[in-house]
Coordinates of C-alpha atoms and ligand atoms in Angstrom, one line a residue:
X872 CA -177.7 142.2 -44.7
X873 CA -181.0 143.0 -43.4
X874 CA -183.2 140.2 -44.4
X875 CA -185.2 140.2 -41.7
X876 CA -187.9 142.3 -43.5
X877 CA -188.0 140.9 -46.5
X878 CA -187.8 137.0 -45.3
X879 CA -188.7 137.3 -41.3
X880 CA -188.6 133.3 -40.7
X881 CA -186.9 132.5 -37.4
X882 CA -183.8 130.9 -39.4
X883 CA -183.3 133.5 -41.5
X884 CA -183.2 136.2 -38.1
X885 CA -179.6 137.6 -37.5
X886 CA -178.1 136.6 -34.0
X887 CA -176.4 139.2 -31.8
X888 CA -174.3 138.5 -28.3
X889 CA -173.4 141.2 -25.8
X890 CA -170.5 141.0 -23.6
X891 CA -170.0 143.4 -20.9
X892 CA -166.6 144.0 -18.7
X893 CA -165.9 146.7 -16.5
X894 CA -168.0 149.8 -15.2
X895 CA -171.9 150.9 -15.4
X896 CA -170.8 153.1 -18.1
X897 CA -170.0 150.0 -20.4
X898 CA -173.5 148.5 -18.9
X899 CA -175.5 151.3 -20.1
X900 CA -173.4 151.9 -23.4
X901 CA -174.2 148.0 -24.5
X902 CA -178.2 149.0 -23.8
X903 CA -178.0 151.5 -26.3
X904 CA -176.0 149.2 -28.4
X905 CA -178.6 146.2 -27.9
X906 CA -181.5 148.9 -28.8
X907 CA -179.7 149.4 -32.3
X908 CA -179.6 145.9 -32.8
X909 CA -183.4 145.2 -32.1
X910 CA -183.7 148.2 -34.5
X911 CA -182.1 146.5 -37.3
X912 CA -183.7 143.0 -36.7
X913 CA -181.1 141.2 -34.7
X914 CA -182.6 138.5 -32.3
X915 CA -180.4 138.8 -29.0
X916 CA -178.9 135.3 -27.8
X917 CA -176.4 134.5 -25.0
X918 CA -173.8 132.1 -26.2
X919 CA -170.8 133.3 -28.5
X920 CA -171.7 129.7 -30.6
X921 CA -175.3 130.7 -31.2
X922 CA -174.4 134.7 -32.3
X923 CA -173.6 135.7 -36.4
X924 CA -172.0 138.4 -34.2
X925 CA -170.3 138.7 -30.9
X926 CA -170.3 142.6 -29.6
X927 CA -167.3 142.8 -26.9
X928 CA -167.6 145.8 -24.5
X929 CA -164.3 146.2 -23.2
X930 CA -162.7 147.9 -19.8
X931 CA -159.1 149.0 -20.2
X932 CA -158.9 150.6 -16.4
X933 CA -156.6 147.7 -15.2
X934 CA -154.5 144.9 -16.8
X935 CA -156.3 142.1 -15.9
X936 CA -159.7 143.1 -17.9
X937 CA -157.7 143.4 -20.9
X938 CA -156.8 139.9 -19.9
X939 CA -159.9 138.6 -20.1
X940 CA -160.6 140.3 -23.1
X941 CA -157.6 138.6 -25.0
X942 CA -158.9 135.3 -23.8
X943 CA -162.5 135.5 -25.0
X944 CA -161.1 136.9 -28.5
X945 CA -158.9 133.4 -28.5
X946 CA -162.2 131.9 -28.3
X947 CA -163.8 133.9 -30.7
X948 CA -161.0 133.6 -33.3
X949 CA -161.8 129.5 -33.3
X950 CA -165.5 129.8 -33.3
X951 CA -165.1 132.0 -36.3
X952 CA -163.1 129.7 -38.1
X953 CA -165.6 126.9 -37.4
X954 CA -168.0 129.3 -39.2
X955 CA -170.1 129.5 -36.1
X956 CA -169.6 132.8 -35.2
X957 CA -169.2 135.6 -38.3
X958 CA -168.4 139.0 -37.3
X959 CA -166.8 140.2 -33.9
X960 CA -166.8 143.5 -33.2
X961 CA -164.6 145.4 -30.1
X962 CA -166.1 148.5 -28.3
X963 CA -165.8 150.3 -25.3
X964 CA -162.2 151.6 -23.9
X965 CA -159.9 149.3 -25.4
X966 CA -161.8 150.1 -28.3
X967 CA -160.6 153.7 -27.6
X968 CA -156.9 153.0 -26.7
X969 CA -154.2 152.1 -29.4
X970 CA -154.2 148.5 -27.9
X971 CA -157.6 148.4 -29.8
X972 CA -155.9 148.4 -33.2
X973 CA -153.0 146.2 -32.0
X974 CA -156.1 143.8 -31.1
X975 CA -157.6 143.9 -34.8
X976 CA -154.5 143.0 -36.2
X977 CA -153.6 140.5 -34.3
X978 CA -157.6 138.6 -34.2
X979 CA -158.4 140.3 -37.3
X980 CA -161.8 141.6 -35.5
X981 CA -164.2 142.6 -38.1
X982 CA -165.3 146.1 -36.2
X983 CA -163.4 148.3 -33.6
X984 CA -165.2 151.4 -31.8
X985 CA -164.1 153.9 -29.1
X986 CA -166.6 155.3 -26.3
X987 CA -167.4 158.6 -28.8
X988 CA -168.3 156.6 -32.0
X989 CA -170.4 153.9 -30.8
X990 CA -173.2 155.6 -33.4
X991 CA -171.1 153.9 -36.1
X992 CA -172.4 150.3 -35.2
X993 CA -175.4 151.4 -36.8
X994 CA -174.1 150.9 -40.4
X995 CA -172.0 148.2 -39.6
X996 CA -175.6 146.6 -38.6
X997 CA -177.5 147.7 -41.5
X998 CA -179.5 150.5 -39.9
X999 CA -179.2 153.9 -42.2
X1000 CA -175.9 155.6 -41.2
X1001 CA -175.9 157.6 -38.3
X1002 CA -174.9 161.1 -37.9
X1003 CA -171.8 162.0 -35.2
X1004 CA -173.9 161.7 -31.8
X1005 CA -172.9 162.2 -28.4
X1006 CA -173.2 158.5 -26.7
X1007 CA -175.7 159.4 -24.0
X1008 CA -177.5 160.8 -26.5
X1009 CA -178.1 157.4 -28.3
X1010 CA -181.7 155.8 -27.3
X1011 CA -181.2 153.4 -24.3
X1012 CA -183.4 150.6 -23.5
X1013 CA -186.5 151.6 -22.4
X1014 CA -189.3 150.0 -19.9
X1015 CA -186.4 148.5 -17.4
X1016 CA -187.2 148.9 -13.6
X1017 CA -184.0 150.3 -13.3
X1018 CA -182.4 152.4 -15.7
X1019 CA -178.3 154.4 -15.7
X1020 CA -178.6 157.5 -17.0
X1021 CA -175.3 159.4 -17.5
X1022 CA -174.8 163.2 -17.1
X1023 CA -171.3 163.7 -18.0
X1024 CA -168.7 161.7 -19.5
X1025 CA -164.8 161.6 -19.7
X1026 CA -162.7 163.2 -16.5
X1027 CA -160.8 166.2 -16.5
X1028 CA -158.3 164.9 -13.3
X1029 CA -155.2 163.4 -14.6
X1030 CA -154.6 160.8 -11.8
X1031 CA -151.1 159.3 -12.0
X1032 CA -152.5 155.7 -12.6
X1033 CA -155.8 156.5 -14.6
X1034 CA -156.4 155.5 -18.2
X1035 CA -159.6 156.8 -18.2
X1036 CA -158.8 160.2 -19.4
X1037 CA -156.9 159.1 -22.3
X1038 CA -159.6 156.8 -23.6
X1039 CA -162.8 158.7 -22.3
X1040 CA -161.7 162.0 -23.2
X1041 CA -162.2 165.5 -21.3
X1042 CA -165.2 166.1 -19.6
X1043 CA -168.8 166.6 -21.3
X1044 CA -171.3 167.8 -19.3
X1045 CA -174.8 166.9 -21.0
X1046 CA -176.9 169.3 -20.7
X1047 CA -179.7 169.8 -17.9
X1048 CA -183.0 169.6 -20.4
X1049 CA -181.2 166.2 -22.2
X1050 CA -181.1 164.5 -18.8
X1051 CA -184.6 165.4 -17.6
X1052 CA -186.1 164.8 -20.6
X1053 CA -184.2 161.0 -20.7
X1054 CA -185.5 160.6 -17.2
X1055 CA -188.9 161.7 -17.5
X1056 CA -189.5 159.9 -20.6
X1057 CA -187.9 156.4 -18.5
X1058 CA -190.3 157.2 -15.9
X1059 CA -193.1 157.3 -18.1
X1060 CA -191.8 154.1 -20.0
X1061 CA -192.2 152.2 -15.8
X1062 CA -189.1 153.2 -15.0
X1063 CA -188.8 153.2 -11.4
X1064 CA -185.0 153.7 -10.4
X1065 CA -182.3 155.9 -11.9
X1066 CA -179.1 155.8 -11.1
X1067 CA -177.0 158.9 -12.7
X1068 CA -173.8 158.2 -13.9
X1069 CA -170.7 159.9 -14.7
X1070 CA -166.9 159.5 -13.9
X1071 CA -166.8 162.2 -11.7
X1072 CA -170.9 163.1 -11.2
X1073 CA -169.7 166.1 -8.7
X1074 CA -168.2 168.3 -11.4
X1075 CA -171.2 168.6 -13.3
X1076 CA -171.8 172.3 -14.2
X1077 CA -174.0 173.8 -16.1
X1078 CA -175.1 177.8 -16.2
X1079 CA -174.6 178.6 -13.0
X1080 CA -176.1 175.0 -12.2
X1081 CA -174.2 172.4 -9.7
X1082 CA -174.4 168.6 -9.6
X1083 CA -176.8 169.1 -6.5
X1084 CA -179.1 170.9 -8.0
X1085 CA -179.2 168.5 -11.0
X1086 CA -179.7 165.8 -8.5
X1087 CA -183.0 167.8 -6.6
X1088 CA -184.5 168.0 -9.7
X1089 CA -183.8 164.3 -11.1
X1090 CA -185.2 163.6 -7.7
X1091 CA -188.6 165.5 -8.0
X1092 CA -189.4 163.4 -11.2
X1093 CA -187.7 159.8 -10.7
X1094 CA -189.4 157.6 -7.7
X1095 CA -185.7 156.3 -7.1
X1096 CA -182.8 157.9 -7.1
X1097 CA -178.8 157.3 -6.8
X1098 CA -175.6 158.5 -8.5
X1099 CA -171.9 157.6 -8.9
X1100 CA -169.0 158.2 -9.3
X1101 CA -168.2 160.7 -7.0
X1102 CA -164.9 162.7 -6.3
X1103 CA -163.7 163.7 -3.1
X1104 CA -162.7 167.5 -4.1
X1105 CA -166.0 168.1 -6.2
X1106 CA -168.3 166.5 -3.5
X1107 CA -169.8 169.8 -1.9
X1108 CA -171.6 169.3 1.6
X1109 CA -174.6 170.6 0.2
X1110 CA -175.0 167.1 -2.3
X1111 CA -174.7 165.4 1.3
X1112 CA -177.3 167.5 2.8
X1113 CA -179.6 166.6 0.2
X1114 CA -179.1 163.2 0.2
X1115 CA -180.3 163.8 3.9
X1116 CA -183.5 165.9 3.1
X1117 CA -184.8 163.9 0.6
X1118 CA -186.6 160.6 0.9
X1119 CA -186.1 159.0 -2.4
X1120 CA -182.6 159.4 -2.9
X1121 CA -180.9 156.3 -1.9
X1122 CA -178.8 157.1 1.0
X1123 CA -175.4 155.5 -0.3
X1124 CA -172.5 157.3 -0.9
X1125 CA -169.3 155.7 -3.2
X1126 CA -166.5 158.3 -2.6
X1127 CA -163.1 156.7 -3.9
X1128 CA -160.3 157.4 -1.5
X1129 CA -157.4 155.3 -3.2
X1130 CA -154.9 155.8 0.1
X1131 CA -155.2 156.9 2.9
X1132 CA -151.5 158.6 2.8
X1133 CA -151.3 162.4 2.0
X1134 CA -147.7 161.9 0.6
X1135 CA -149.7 159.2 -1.6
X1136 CA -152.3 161.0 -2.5
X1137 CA -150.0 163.8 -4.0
X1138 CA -148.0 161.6 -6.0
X1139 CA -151.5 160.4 -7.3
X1140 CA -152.6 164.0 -8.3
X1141 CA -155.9 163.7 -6.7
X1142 CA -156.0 166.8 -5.1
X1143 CA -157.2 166.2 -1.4
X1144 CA -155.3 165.0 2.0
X1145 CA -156.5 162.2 3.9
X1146 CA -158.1 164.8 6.4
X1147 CA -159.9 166.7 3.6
X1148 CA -161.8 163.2 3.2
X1149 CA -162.5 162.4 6.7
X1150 CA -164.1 165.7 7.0
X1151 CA -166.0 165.0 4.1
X1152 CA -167.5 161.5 5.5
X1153 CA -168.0 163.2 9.0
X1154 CA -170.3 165.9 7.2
X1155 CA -172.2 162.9 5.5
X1156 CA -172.3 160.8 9.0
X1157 CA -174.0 163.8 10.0
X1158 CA -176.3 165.0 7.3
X1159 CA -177.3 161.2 6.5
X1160 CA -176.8 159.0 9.9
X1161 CA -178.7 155.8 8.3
X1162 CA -176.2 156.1 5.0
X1163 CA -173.6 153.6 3.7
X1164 CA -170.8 154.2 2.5
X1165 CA -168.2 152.4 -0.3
X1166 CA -165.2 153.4 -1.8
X1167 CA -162.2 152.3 -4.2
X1168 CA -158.7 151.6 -3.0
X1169 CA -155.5 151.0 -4.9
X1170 CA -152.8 148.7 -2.7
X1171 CA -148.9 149.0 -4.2
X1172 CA -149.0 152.2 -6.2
X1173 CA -145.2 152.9 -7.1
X1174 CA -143.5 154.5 -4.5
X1175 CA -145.9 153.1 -1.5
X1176 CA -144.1 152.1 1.7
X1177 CA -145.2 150.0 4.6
X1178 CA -145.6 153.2 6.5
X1179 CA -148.2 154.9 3.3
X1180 CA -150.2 151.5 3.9
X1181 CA -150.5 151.8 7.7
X1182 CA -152.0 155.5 7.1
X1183 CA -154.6 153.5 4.7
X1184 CA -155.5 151.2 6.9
X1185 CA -156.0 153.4 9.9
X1186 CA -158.5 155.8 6.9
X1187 CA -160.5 152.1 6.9
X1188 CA -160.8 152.0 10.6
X1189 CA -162.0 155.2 10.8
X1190 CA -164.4 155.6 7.7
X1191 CA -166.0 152.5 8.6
X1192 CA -166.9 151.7 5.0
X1193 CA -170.0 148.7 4.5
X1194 CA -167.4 148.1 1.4
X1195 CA -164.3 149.2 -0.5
X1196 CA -163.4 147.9 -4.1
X1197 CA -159.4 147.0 -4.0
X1198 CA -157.2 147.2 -6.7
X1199 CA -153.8 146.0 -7.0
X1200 CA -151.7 148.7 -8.9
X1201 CA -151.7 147.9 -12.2
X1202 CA -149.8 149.7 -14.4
X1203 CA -151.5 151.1 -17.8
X1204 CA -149.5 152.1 -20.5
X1205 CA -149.2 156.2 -21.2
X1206 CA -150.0 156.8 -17.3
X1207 CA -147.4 158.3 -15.2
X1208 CA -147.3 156.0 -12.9
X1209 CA -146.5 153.2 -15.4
X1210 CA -143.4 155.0 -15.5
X1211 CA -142.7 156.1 -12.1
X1212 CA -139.5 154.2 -9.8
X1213 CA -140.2 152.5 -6.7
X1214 CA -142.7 149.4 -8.2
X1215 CA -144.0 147.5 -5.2
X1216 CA -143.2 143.9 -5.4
X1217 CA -146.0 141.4 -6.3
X1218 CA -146.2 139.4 -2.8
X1219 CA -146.1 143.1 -0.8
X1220 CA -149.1 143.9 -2.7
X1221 CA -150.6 141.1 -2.4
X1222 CA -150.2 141.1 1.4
X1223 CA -151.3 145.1 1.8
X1224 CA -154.3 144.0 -0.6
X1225 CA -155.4 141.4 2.2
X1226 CA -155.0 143.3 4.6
X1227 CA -157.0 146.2 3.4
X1228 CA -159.8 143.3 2.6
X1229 CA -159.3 142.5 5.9
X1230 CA -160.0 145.4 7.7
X1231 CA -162.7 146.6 5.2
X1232 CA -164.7 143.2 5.9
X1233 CA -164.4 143.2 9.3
X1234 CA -166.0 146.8 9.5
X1235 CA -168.5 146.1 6.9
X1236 CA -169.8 143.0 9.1
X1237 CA -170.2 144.8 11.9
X1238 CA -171.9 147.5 10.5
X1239 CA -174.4 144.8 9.0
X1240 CA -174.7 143.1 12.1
X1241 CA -176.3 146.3 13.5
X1242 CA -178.6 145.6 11.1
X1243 CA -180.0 142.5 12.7
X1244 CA -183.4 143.0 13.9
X1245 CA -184.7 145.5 12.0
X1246 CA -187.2 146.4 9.4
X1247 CA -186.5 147.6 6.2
X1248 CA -188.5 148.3 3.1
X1249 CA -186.9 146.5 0.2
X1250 CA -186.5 147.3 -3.6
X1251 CA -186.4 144.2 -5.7
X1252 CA -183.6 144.6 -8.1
X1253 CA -183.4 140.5 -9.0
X1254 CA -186.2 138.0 -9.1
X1255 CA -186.4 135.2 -7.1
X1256 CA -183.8 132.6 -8.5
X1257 CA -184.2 128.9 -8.3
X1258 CA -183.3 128.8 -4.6
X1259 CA -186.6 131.3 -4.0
X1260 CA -183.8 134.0 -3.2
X1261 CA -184.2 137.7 -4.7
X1262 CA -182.0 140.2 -4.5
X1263 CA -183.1 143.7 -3.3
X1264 CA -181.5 147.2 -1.5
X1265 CA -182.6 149.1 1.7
X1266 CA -182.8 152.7 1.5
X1267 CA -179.5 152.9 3.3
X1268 CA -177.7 151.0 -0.1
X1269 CA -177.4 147.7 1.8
X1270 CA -177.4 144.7 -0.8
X1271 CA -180.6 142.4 1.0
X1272 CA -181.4 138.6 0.0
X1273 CA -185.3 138.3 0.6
X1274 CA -187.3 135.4 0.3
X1275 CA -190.3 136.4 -1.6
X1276 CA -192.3 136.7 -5.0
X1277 CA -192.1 140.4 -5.8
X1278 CA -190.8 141.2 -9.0
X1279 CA -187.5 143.7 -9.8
X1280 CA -188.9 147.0 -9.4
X1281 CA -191.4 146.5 -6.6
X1282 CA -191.2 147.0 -2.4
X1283 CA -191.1 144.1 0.3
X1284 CA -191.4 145.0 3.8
X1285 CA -188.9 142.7 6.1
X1286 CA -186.9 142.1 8.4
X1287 CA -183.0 141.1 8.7
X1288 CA -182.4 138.5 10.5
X1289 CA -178.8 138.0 9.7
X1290 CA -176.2 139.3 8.2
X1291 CA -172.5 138.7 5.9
X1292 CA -169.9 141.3 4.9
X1293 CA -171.7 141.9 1.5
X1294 CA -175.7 141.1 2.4
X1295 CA -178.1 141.3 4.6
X1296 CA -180.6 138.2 5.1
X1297 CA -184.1 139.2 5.5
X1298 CA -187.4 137.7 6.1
X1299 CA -190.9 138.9 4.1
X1300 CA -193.1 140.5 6.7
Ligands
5AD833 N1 -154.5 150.2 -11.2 C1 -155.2 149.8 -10.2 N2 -156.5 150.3 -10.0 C2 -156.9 151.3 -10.8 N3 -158.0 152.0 -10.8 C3 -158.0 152.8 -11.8 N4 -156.8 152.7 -12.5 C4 -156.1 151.7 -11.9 C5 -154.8 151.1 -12.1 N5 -154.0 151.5 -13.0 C6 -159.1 151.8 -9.8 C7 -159.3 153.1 -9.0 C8 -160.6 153.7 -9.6 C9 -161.3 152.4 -10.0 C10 -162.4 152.6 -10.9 O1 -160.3 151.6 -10.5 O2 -159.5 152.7 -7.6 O3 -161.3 154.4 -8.6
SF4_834 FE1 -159.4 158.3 -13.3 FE2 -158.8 160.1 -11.4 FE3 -160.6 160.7 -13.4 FE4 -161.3 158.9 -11.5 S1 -160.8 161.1 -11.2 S2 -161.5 158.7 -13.8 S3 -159.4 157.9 -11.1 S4 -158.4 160.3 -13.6

């Protein structure tokens, strides 16, 4: 299979393509899945019709990604018969749900791996058969400006509309010297921004160790720091002073609310009130005054009344979040909630979606309007495009568009001129 050593003319070079849906955990896992496919030889190419073989990273959190899924495996399924593409493999959640096996059937996919077997692409590939490792511990991709590196995975909460702990698992907390040692040896590669990842980064424990202290010491080696996801009852005030105290840690904080309705937030299982979180967000208004602040939202869980939404929308008004990802309830098989009475009709939803986007635009604008005037030192995440435009982030977590030449991983001074809901416009200085 492996011919490239034998015979390494271009022609004779095994094609790979990468797709990626859903979270920064699928993001990172298809860099250490793209790392074992440089191993073995493969040339990396971006469209399905070029590719012997078409890698699928799949989300399972809500319907609609699976969706999406089913579509580009109704694509695959022709090009495969045109002998274009040859082998399709399916990873990542769906990969790890029962819907993964209903999927092989039905588009007789060559290869399908959960999130705790990824190793076993390796033979599939041709490289010498790996033994059982723990995911994180697979090599990433190395020399990137910007690098995830994750510290725990699966989630030991058992929210009533969450798929994740069925197909992620229990939590894992990776140990302390694996994660410095990843990040130390990133930095050395020219790494120059970490992000640490984990489903619920908060819980990490370790020997007496907390996630904050974890974080201090990721932040005395990396130049940049950040971390997500976090949850509201692990969050301890001391994480938010750091973020405060230290320079390089980027002053955003994502803290997923889902509703802003205690009777909600029960049926939910998530284990805090709506004043629990305020309190929360008031201690990191405090501790980090220049911070931003995101979080998720679900609109139409079963059992939600006009009255549950009102309580969400007034939590908008007074986080002031610069942004919210909304979800319409969507409900996954094997969750509780997929079972629960009381289903919210489609057009409600859709109605308390937009008006959650509403409110959560209209504060986010404001808050970026503030913005105007000032000066900001930039970190390029994306070169300039066509249009001379790259794409960078203030300390604060603010998303900038910059006119200017730096590359991803260096600093622009500017200033913000104007601003959107999403981005700031700034000016090279
Ligand atoms: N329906 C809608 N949104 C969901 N999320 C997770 N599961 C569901 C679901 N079944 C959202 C939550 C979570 C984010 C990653 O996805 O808001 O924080
Ligand atoms: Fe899902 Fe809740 Fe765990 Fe987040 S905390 S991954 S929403 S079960």
């Amino acid at each position: 299979m492996n011919n490239t050593k034998t015979n390494p003319t271009k022609n004779q070079t095994q094609t790979a393509c990468i797709r990626t849906f859903g979270c920064q955990m699928n993001v990172h896992d298809s860099d250490r899945m793209r790392r074992m496919l440089i191993e073995a030889g493969y040339e990396e190419v971006e469209r399905y019709e070029d590719a012997d073989l078409v890698i699928l990273n799949t989300c399972y959190v809500r319907e609609n990604a699976v969706d999406r899924v089913r579509g580009h495996l109704g694509e695959l399924n022709r090009l495969k018969r045109e002998g274009k593409v040859k082998k399709v493999a399916l990873t990542g959640c769906i990969g790890a749900a029962e819907e993964g096996g209903e999927l092989k059937e039905q588009y007789g996919i060559d290869l399908v791996l959960g999130t705790h077997n990824t190793y076993e692409l390796a033979s599939f590939i041709g490289l010498p058969n790996m033994e059982e490792t723990f995911t994180p511990d697979l090599p990433g991709m190395k020399g990137q400006h910007s690098a995830f590196v994750t510290i725990m995975t699966g989630c030991n909460y058992q929210c009533s509309y969450c798929i994740v702990p069925t197909v992620r698992g229990r939590m894992i907390c990776r140990p302390l010297e694996n994660v410095l040692g990843e990040v130390k040896e990133l930095v050395e590669s020219g790494t120059k921004y970490i992000t640490l990842l984990g489903q619920t980064v908060d819980a990490w424990r370790q020997k007496g160790l907390r996630f904050c202290d974890l974080l201090e010491r990721v932040s005395e080696i990396a130049p940049r720091v950040w971390f997500t996801t976090s949850h509201p009852s692990n969050m301890e005030d001391r994480t938010l002073e750091l973020i405060g105290r230290k320079d390089n840690i980027v002053k955003r904080l994502h803290l997923p609310v889902q509703s802003g309705s205690d009777r909600m937030l029960k049926m939910m299982h998530r284990g805090y009130k709506a004043e629990r979180y305020r309190r929360k967000i008031e201690v990191f208004r405090e501790n980090v005054p220049d911070g931003t602040l995101s979080t998720d939202i679900i609109a139409g869980h079963p059992g939600e009344t006009e009255e549950d939404h009102q309580r969400t929308l007034e939590l908008v008004e007074d986080c002031g979040f610069d942004a919210a990802y909304i979800f319409k309830f969507s409900p996954r098989r094997g969750t509780e909630a997929a079972e629960m009475p009381g289903r919210v009709p489609e057009e409600v939803v859709q109605r308390r979606f937009l008006e959650i986007l509403r409110a959560v635009e209209g504060n986010a604008l404001k808050r970026n309007r503030e913005k105007i005037g000032a000066e900001e030192e930039i970190y390029i995440r994306h070169p300039r495009g066509e249009d001379g435009i790259a794409i960078g982030e203030t300390w604060s977590g603010h998303a900038v568009h910059v006119e200017t030449d730096a590359s991803p991983g260096e600093y622009v001074r500017a200033r913000v001129n104007s601003a959107g809901p999403h981005v700031l416009y700034a000016e090279e200085i």
